[in-house]
Amino acid sequence: MFIGRLSDWAQEKELLHPAIHQAMAFLQQTDFSGLENGRYDIDGDRIFCLLQEAETAPTAEKRPEAHERFLDIQYLIHGRERIGTARLNGQPVEEDLMSEKDIVFFAREMTDEIDVILEEGMYALFTPQDIHRPCCEAGSNMTIRKAVIKIDSHILKSAE
């Protein structure tokens, strides 16, 4: 997991793969205020953005999830959000949809879960080893707007 503010990206980008730079450039250059919710391709099925709104809810109501194929960069455009996170480390699986939808849901009770608070302009990058529980309340229930950038993990393993 990697968290930060989009405004600080220039100081941090040397640490990460060029595909992540491409995703972050999209976030920096895009005016989301005029865009409808939905999917926006950055590099076809290799890198794309899911622009969405969601209602936050108490942590106990949200399901922890992980992805095998895609990394997530969750960028908060509007609102305040708590995201619980933990490493895979044998967490009990509740529902496995990996082959159909690249997602596994875990039991709501996780060991070693920590909370990350995202405010407007912040992002969190989750790798396939990171379980994350997005859209949890951070103080009160609210509608949030976020861009979730999906990066195919195979890009990171290639020689590009």
Coordinates of C-alpha atoms in Angstrom, one line a residue:
M1 CA 0.0 0.0 0.0
F2 CA 1.1 3.5 -0.8
I3 CA -0.8 6.7 0.2
G4 CA -0.2 10.3 -0.5
R5 CA -1.6 13.6 -1.8
L6 CA -1.8 14.2 -5.5
S7 CA -0.1 17.6 -5.0
D8 CA 3.0 15.7 -3.6
W9 CA 3.2 13.2 -6.5
A10 CA 6.1 14.9 -8.2
Q11 CA 8.3 14.2 -5.2
E12 CA 7.3 10.5 -4.9
K13 CA 7.0 9.3 -8.5
E14 CA 10.6 8.2 -8.9
L15 CA 9.8 5.3 -6.6
L16 CA 7.2 3.7 -8.8
H17 CA 6.7 2.0 -12.2
P18 CA 6.0 4.1 -15.4
A19 CA 2.5 2.6 -15.6
I20 CA 1.7 4.2 -12.2
H21 CA 3.1 7.5 -13.5
Q22 CA 0.7 7.2 -16.5
A23 CA -2.3 6.7 -14.1
M24 CA -1.2 9.5 -11.9
A25 CA -0.8 11.8 -14.9
F26 CA -4.4 11.1 -15.8
L27 CA -5.5 12.1 -12.3
Q28 CA -3.5 15.3 -12.5
Q29 CA -4.7 16.3 -15.9
T30 CA -8.3 15.4 -15.7
D31 CA -11.1 17.8 -14.7
F32 CA -13.5 15.3 -13.1
S33 CA -16.2 18.0 -12.5
G34 CA -17.6 17.7 -16.0
L35 CA -17.4 13.9 -16.3
E36 CA -20.2 11.4 -15.8
N37 CA -19.6 8.4 -13.6
G38 CA -18.4 5.4 -15.6
R39 CA -15.3 3.9 -17.2
Y40 CA -12.6 5.9 -18.9
D41 CA -9.8 4.1 -20.8
I42 CA -6.3 5.3 -20.2
D43 CA -4.5 2.5 -22.0
G44 CA -7.3 0.1 -23.0
D45 CA -7.8 -2.8 -20.7
R46 CA -4.4 -2.3 -19.2
I47 CA -5.0 0.9 -17.4
F48 CA -8.5 2.4 -16.9
C49 CA -10.4 4.7 -14.6
L50 CA -13.8 3.9 -12.9
L51 CA -15.3 7.2 -11.9
Q52 CA -18.0 6.6 -9.2
E53 CA -20.0 8.0 -6.3
A54 CA -20.8 6.0 -3.2
E55 CA -22.3 6.4 0.2
T56 CA -20.0 5.8 3.1
A57 CA -21.3 3.5 5.8
P58 CA -20.0 2.0 9.1
T59 CA -17.0 -0.2 8.7
A60 CA -19.0 -3.3 9.8
E61 CA -21.3 -2.9 6.8
K62 CA -18.5 -2.8 4.2
R63 CA -16.8 -6.0 2.8
P64 CA -13.1 -6.2 2.6
E65 CA -11.8 -7.0 -0.9
A66 CA -8.7 -7.8 -2.9
H67 CA -7.9 -8.2 -6.6
E68 CA -5.4 -10.5 -8.2
R69 CA -5.0 -9.0 -11.6
F70 CA -5.3 -5.3 -11.0
L71 CA -3.7 -2.8 -8.7
D72 CA -6.1 -0.1 -7.5
I73 CA -5.3 3.6 -7.1
Q74 CA -8.2 5.0 -5.2
Y75 CA -8.3 8.8 -5.5
L76 CA -10.8 10.8 -3.5
I77 CA -12.3 13.7 -5.5
H78 CA -14.9 14.8 -3.0
G79 CA -15.7 13.9 0.6
R80 CA -13.9 12.0 3.3
E81 CA -13.4 8.3 3.5
R82 CA -12.0 5.6 5.8
I83 CA -10.4 2.6 4.1
G84 CA -9.5 -0.4 6.2
T85 CA -6.5 -2.4 4.9
A86 CA -4.6 -5.5 5.8
R87 CA -2.3 -8.0 4.1
L88 CA -3.6 -11.2 2.7
N89 CA -1.9 -13.4 5.3
G90 CA -4.5 -16.1 5.4
Q91 CA -7.5 -13.9 6.0
P92 CA -10.8 -15.9 5.7
V93 CA -12.5 -15.7 2.3
E94 CA -16.2 -15.0 2.3
E95 CA -16.9 -15.0 -1.5
D96 CA -14.5 -15.7 -4.3
L97 CA -15.3 -14.1 -7.7
M98 CA -11.7 -13.9 -8.9
S99 CA -12.2 -15.8 -12.1
E100 CA -15.3 -13.8 -13.2
K101 CA -14.6 -10.3 -11.8
D102 CA -11.1 -10.2 -10.4
I103 CA -12.4 -9.7 -6.8
V104 CA -12.4 -11.7 -3.6
F105 CA -14.4 -10.6 -0.6
F106 CA -13.2 -11.5 2.9
A107 CA -14.9 -12.0 6.2
R108 CA -15.8 -8.7 7.8
E109 CA -13.6 -9.5 10.9
M110 CA -10.0 -9.2 9.8
T111 CA -6.8 -9.5 11.8
D112 CA -4.2 -6.7 11.7
E113 CA -6.6 -4.3 9.9
I114 CA -5.5 -0.6 10.0
D115 CA -7.5 2.4 8.8
V116 CA -6.4 5.0 6.3
I117 CA -8.3 8.3 6.1
L118 CA -8.6 9.8 2.7
E119 CA -9.5 13.4 2.3
E120 CA -10.1 15.3 -1.0
G121 CA -7.0 15.2 -3.2
M122 CA -5.5 12.1 -1.5
Y123 CA -5.0 8.7 -3.0
A124 CA -4.1 5.1 -1.9
L125 CA -2.5 2.5 -4.1
F126 CA -3.4 -1.1 -3.2
T127 CA -1.4 -4.1 -4.7
P128 CA -2.8 -7.6 -5.1
Q129 CA -1.4 -8.4 -1.7
D130 CA -3.4 -5.7 0.0
I131 CA -6.9 -6.3 1.2
H132 CA -8.9 -3.0 1.3
R133 CA -12.3 -2.1 2.7
P134 CA -13.3 1.1 0.9
C135 CA -16.2 3.6 1.4
C136 CA -16.3 3.4 5.2
E137 CA -17.4 6.4 7.2
A138 CA -14.8 8.8 8.5
G139 CA -16.8 10.6 11.1
S140 CA -20.2 10.6 9.4
N141 CA -22.1 9.2 6.5
M142 CA -21.7 11.1 3.3
T143 CA -21.6 10.8 -0.5
I144 CA -18.1 10.6 -1.8
R145 CA -16.8 10.8 -5.4
K146 CA -13.7 8.9 -6.4
A147 CA -11.7 7.8 -9.3
V148 CA -10.5 4.2 -9.1
I149 CA -7.6 3.6 -11.5
K150 CA -7.1 -0.1 -12.3
I151 CA -3.6 -1.1 -13.5
D152 CA -3.1 -4.6 -14.9
S153 CA -0.4 -6.1 -12.7
H154 CA 1.1 -7.9 -15.8
I155 CA 2.4 -4.5 -17.0
L156 CA 4.6 -4.2 -13.9
K157 CA 6.2 -7.6 -14.6
S158 CA 6.9 -6.8 -18.3
A159 CA 10.1 -5.3 -19.6
E160 CA 8.3 -2.1 -20.7

